[in-house]
Coordinates of C-alpha atoms and ligand atoms in Angstrom, one line a residue:
Chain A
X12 CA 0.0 0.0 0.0
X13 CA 0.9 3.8 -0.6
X14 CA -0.3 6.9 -0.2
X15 CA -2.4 8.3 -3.2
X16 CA -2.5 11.9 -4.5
X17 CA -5.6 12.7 -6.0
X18 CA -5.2 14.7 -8.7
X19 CA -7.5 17.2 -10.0
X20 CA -9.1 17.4 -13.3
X21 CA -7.3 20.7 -15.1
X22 CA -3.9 19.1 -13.6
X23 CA -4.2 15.4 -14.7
X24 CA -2.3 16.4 -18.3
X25 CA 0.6 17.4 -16.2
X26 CA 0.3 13.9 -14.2
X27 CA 0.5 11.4 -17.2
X28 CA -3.4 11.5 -17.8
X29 CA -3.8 9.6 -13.9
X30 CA -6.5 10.8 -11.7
X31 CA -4.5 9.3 -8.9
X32 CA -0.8 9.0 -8.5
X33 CA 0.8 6.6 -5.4
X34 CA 3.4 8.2 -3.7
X35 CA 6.1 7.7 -0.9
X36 CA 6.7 9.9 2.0
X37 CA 6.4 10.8 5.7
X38 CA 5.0 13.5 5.3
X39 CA 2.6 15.7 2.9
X40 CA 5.8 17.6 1.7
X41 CA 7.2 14.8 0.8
X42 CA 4.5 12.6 -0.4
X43 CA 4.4 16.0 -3.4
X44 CA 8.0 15.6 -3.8
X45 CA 7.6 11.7 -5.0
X46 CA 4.5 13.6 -6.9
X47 CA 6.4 16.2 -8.4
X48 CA 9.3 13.4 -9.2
X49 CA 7.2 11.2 -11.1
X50 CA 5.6 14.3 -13.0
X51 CA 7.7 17.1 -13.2
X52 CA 5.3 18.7 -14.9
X53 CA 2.5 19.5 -11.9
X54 CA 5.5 21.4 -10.0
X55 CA 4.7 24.4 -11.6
X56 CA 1.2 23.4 -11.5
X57 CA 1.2 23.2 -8.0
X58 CA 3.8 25.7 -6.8
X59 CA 4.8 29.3 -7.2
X60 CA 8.1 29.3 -5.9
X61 CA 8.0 27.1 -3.1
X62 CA 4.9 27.7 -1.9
X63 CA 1.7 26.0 -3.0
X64 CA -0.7 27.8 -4.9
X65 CA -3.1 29.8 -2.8
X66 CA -6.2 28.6 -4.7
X67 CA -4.9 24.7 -4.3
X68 CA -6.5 23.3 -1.5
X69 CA -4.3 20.2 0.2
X70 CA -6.5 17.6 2.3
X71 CA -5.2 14.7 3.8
X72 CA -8.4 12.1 4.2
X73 CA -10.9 15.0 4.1
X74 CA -9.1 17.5 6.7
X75 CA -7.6 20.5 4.9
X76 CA -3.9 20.6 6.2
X77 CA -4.0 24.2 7.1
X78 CA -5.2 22.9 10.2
X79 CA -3.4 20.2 10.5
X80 CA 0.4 20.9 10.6
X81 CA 0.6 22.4 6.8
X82 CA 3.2 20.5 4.4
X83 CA 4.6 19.3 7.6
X84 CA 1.2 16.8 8.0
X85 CA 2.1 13.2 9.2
X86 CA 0.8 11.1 6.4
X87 CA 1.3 6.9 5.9
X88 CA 0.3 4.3 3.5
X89 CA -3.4 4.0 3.0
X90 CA -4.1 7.9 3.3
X91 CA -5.2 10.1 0.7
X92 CA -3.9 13.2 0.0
X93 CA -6.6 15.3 -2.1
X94 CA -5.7 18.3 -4.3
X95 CA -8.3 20.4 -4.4
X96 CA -8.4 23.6 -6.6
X97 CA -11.6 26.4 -6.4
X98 CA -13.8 25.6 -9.2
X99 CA -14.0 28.9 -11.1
X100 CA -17.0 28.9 -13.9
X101 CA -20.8 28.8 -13.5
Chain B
X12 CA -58.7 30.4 -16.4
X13 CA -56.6 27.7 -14.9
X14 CA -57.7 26.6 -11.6
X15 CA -54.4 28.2 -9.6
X16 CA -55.5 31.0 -9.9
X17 CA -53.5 33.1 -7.5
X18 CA -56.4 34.9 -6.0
X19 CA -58.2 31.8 -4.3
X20 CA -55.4 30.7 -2.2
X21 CA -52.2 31.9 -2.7
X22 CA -50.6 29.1 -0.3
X23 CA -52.4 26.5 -2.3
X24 CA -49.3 26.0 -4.7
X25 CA -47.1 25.8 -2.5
X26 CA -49.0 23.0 -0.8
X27 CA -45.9 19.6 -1.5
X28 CA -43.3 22.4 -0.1
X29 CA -44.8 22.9 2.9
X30 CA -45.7 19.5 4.1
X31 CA -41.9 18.8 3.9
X32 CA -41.5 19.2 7.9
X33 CA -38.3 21.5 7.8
X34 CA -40.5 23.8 5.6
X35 CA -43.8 23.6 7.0
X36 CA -46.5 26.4 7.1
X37 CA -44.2 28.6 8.8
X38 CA -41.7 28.1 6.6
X39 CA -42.9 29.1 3.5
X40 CA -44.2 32.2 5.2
X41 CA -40.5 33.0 6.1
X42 CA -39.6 32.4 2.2
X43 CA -42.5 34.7 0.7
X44 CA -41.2 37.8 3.2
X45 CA -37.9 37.1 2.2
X46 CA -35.4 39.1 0.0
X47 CA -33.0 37.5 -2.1
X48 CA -30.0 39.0 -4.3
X49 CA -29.0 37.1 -7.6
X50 CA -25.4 37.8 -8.4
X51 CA -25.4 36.4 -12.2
X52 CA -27.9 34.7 -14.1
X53 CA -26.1 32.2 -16.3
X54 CA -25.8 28.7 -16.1
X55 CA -26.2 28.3 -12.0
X56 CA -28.0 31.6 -11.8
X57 CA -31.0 30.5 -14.1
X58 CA -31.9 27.2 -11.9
X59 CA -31.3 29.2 -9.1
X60 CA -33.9 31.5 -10.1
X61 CA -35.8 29.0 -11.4
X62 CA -36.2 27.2 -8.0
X63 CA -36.5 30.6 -6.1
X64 CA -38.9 31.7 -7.7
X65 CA -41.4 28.6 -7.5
X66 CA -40.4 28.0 -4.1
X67 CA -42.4 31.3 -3.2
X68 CA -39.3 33.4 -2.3
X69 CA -40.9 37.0 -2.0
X70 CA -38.4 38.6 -4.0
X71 CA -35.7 38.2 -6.1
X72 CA -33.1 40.4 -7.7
X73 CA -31.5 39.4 -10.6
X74 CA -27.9 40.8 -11.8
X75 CA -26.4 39.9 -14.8
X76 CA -24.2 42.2 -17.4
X77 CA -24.4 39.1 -20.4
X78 CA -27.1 39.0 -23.2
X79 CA -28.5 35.6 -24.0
X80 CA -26.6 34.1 -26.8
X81 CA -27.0 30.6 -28.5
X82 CA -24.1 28.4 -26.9
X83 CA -25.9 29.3 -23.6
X84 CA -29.5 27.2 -24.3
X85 CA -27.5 23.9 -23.4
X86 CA -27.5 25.0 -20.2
X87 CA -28.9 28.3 -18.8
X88 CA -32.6 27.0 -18.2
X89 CA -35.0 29.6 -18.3
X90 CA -33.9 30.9 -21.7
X91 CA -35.0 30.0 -25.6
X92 CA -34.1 31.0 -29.0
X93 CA -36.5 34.0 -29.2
X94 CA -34.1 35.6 -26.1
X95 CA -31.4 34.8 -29.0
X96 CA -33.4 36.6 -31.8
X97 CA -34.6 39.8 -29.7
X98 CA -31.0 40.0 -28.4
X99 CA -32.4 39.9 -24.4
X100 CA -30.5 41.1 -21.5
X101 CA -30.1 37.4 -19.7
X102 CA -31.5 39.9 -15.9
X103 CA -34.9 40.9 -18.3
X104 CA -35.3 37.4 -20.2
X105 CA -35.1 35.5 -16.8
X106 CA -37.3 38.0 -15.1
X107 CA -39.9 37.6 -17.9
X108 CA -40.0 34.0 -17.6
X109 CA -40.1 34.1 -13.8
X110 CA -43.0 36.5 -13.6
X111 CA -44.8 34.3 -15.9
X112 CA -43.9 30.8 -13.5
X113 CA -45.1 32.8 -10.4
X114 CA -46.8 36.2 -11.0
X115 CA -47.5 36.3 -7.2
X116 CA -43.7 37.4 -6.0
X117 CA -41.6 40.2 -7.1
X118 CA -39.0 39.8 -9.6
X119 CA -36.6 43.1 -10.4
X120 CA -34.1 42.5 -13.1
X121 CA -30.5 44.8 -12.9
X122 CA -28.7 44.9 -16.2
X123 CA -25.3 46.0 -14.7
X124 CA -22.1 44.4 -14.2
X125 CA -21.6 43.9 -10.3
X126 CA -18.6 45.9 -9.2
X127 CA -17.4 47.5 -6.2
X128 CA -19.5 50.5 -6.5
X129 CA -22.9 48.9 -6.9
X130 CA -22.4 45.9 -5.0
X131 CA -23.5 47.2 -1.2
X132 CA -26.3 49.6 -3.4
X133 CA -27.7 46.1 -4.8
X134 CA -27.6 44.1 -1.8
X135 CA -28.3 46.3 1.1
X136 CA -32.2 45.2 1.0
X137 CA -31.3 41.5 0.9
X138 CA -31.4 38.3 3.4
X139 CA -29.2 36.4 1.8
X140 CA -26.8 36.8 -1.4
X141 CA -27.0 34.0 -4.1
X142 CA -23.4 33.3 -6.6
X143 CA -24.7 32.3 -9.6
X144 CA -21.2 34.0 -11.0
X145 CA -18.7 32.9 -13.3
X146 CA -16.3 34.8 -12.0
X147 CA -13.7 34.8 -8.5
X148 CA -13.5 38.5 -8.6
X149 CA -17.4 38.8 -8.3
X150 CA -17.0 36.4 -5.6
X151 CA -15.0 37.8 -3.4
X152 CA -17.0 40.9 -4.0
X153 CA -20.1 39.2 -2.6
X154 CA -17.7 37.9 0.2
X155 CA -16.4 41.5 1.2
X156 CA -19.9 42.9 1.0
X157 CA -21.4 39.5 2.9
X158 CA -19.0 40.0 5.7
X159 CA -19.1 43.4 6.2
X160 CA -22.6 43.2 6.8
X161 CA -23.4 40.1 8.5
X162 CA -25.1 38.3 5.4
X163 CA -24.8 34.7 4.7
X164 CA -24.3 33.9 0.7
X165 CA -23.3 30.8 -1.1
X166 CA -21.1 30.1 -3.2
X167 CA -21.4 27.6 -6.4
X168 CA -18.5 26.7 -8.7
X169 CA -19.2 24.7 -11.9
X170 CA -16.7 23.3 -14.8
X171 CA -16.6 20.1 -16.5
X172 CA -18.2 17.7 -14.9
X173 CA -17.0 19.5 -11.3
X174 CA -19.0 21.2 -9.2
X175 CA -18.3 23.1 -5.6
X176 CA -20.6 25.1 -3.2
X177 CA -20.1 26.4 0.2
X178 CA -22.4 28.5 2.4
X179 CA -20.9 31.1 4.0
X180 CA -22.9 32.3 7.7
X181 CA -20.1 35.3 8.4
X182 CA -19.3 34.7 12.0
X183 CA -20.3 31.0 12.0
X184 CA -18.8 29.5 9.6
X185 CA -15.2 30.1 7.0
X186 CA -15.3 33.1 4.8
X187 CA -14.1 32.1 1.2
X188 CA -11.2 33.5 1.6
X189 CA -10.5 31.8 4.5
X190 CA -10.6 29.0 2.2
X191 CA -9.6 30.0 -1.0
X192 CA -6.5 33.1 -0.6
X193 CA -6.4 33.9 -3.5
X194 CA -8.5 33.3 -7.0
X195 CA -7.2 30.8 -9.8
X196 CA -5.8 32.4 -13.3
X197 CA -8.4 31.1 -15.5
X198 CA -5.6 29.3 -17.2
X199 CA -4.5 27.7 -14.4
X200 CA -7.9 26.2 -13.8
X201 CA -10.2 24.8 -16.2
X202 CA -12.6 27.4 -17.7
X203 CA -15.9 26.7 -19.0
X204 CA -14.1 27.3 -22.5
X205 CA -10.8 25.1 -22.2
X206 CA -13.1 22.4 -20.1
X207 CA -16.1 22.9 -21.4
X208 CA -19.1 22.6 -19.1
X209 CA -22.3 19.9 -18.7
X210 CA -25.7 21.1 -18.1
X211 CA -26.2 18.7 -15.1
X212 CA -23.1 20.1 -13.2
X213 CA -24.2 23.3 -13.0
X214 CA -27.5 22.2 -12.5
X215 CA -26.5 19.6 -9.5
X216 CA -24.2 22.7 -8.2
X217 CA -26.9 25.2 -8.3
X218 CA -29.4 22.8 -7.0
X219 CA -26.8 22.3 -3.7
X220 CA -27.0 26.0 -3.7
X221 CA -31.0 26.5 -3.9
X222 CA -31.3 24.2 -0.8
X223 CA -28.8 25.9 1.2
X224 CA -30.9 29.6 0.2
X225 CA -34.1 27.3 1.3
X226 CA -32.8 26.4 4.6
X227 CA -31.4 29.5 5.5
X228 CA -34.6 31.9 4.5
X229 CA -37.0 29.5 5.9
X230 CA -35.0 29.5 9.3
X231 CA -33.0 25.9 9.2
X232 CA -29.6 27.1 9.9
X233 CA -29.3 23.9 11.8
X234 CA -29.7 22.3 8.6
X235 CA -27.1 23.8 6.4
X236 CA -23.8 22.5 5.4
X237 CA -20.9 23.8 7.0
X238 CA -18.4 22.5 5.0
X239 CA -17.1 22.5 1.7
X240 CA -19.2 20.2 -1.0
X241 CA -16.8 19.0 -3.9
X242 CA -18.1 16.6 -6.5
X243 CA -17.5 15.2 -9.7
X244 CA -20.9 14.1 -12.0
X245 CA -18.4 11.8 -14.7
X246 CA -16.4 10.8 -12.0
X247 CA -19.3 9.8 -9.5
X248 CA -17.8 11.6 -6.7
X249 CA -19.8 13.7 -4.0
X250 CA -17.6 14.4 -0.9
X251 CA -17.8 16.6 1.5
X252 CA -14.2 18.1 2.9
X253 CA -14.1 19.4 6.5
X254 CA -13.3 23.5 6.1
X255 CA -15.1 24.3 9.4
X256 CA -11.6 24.8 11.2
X257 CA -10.4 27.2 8.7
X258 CA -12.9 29.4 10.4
X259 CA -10.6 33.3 10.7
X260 CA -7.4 31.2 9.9
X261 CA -5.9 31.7 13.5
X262 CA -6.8 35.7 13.1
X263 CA -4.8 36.0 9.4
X264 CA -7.9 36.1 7.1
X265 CA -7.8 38.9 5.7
X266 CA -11.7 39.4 5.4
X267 CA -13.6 37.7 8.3
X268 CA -10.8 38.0 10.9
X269 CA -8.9 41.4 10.2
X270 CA -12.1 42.8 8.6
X271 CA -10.0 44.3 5.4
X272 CA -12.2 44.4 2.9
X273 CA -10.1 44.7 -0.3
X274 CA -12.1 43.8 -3.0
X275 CA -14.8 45.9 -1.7
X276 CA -12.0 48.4 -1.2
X277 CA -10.4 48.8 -4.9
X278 CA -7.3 47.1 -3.7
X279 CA -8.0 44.5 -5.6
X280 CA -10.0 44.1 -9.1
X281 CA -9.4 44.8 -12.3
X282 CA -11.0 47.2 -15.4
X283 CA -10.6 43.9 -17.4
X284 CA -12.6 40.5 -17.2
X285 CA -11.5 37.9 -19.1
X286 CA -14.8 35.7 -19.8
X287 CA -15.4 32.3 -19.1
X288 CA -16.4 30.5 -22.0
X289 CA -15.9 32.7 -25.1
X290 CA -12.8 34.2 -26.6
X291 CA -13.8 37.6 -24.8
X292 CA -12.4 40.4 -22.6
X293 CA -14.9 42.4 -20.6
X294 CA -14.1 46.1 -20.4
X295 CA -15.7 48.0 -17.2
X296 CA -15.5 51.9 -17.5
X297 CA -17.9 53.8 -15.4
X298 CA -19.3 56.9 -17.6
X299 CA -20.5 59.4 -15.7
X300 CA -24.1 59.9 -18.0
X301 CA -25.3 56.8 -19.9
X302 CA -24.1 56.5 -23.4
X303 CA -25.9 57.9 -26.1
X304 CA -26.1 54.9 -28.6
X305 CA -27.7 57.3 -31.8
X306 CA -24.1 59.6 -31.2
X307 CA -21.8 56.6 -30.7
X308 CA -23.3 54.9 -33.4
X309 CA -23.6 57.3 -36.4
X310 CA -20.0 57.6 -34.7
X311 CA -18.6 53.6 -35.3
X312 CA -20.6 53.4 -38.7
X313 CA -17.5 54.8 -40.7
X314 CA -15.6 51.8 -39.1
X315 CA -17.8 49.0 -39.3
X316 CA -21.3 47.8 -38.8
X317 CA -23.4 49.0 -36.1
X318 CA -26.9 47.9 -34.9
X319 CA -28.4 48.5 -31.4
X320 CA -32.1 48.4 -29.5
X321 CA -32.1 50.4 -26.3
X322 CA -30.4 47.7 -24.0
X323 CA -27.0 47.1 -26.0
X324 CA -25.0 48.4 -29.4
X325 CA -23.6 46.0 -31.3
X326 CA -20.6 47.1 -33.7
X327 CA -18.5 44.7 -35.8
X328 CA -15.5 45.7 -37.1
X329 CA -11.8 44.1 -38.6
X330 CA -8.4 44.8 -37.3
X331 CA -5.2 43.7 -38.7
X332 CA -7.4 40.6 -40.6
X333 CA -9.4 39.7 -37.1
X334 CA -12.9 40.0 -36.4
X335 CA -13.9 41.7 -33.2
X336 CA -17.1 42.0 -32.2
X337 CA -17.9 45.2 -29.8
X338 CA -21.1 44.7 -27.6
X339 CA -21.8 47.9 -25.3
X340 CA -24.0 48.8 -22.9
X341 CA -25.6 52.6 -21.9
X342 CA -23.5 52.5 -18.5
X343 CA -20.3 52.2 -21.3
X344 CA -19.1 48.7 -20.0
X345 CA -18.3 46.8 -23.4
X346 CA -17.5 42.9 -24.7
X347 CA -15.1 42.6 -26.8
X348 CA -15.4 39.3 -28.6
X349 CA -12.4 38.4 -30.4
X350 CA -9.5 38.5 -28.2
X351 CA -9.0 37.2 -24.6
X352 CA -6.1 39.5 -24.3
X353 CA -7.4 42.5 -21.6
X354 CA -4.9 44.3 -22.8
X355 CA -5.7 44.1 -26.5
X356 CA -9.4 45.0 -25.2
X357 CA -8.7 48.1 -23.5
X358 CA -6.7 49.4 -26.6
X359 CA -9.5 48.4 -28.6
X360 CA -12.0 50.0 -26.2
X361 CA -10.2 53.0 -26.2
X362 CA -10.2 53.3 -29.8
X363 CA -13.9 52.9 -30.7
X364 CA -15.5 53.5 -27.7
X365 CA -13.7 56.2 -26.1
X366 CA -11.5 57.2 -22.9
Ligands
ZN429 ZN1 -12.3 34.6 6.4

């Protein structure tokens, strides 16, 4: 088992076409490391200069990580780590 | 006559509603003295005024700068192809059709782009404030406005086949900035015009959105969801994710917590909207008197052709080999079709339209 990323729709090009990528790590920074190794393409996706995008949204099983200990959030196999952007049209 | 008629009893159609126990007699009296503002009437905004305005809500603004166009009917509900041939405001087409599903409430339709200097004008009067935007920079508008004044609004977000909502109760619950800093570039994100957009998304996301307005005007805050709703109508996914502790972001939001309101404020915002959907650039310039269209026109004939009716002028013209299409309105806000460069469109702007 691994941890999954779940990777959102307008990113999945970057990602090799998957919807979910399994990744190694102790914690969320480094689980988006693997991500970002396997798919160098979603770093600038996902960051703007070391920091993640404001409007990307980083939950580990549900719980947004902003609450949690940030990129520093514990993480093992068997979570998943959701990347959730806002949703802009309508 | 049909049998419903309004005058015998007005409660009569409203009868299935109210024997849903949240709702209830009592209920639907709270919706029918309730005030509601629409912020866009598009895709979510039309079945959001669609169920609004069955439902018995008393009355309903409804903002929205667009016309009705065709690539719209696969979606956008309460509109048909006559709105396309007599060239409609989308705010008057949808109020038309909503006076003639329930004559009994109040419908008033805005033709105005919502910006920071109408936005407190055209939501002073209201309960609650509805998104049915396309836009982040309307959005955080509404959340400036909502939060400075204590009004709960929700927000829908539609795309693909991905929807979001989330109600906002300020002091309760997460502002959406507390959630979301800052807004996506629309190319960082899908748009409706790289991603495309299904009907039943934004029909499922407004529908989220229309219960939430139900629960909170009837009196249910109990009842309404505190967190954020994503979901996925390919991808049969519906999740909720927990947002509740985001609530002031340890005292750094910006809006909720240091109550700065800088959308509201000018800080932010832009005289440029690039337009979900079409290969567009809105161009926002408040004149000071409404623009006279038999001047401007007799004015843009020399360049190109010109047609216009008193809600919008219509001017075609050719640049360099491209086609732009110029559609203006009296307060001199314009869409430029043609370009989703805003800084191609404010040249252009400047050139035909003035300023
Ligand atoms: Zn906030």
């Amino acid at each position: 088992m691994a941890i999954k990323v779940q990777v959102p729709t307008p990113m999945r090009e970057a990602a090799g076409g998957n919807a979910e990528v399994a990744v190694a790590g102790a914690t969320v920074k480094d689980a988006l490391a693997d991500l970002v190794r396997q798919y160098p393409a979603l770093q600038s996706k996902l960051f703007d200069g070391g920091k993640v995008r404001p409007y990307v949204n980083i939950f580990v099983n549900d719980e947004d990580i902003r609450y949690l200990d940030e990129l520093d959030t514990a993480v093992q196999d068997g979570v998943t780590v959701a990347l959730i952007p806002a949703v802009a049209g309508g | 006559m049909s049998d419903i008629s309004p005058e015998t009893n007005p409660l009569d159609r409203y009868s299935r509603q109210m024997r849903f126990p949240g709702m209830g007699k009592a209920g639907q009296q709270k919706l029918l003295a309730s005030r509601v503002t629409l912020c866009g009437c598009g895709a979510l905004g039309t079945v959001l005024a669609n169920v609004l305005v069955r439902a018995g809500v008393g009355f309903i603004r409804v903002v929205d700068r667009d016309f009705v166009e065709p690539s719209n009917l696969q979606r956008q509900v309460l509109f048909d192809e006559s709105d396309v041939a007599d060239n409609l405001p989308k705010a008057e087409a949808a109020a038309t059709k909503m006076r003639q599903i329930n004559s009994t409430v109040t419908v008033e339709p805005v033709v105005a782009d919502i910006d920071r200097t109408n936005i407190e004008d055209l939501t002073r009067d209201a309960d609650l404030i509805l998104d049915g935007s396309d836009n982040f920079e309307v959005r955080y508008l509404i959340n400036d406005v909502a939060v400075k004044h204590g009004k709960p609004w929700v927000y829908g977000g539609a795309v693909g086949s991905q929807g979001m909502s989330m109600t906002i109760l300020p002091g309760e619950t997460p502002c959406l900035r507390c959630v979301f800093e800052a807004a996506p570039n629309p190319g960082d994100v899908g748009t409706c015009e790289t991603a495309g957009v299904l009907a039943p998304t934004v029909n499922i996301v407004a529908s989220y959105q229309a219960t939430e307005a139900l629960k909170i005007l009837s009196g249910n805050l109990a009842a309404v969801n505190r967190e954020l709703l994503t979901l996925d109508v390919w991808e049969n996914t519906n999740r909720r994710v927990k947002v509740a502790p985001l609530k002031g972001r340890k005292g750094e939001c910006p809006c909720c917590a240091k109550r700065q309101f800088e959308w509201l404020d000018g800080a932010h915002g832009t005289q440029t909207t690039t337009l979900c959907g079409r290969n567009a650039v809105q161009v926002s310039h408040r004149a000071a008197n409404r623009l006279d269209f038999d001047q401007l026109a007799a004015t843009l004939r020399a360049s190109g052709a010109v047609t216009f009716n008193k809600f919008l002028l219509k001017f075609n013209v050719e640049e360099k080999g491209d086609p732009f299409e110029f559609t203006v309105f009296p307060d001199g806000r314009a869409i430029i079709k043609g370009t989703s460069e805003p800084d191609r469109a404010r040249t252009l702007y400047a050139k035909y339209v003035g300023h």
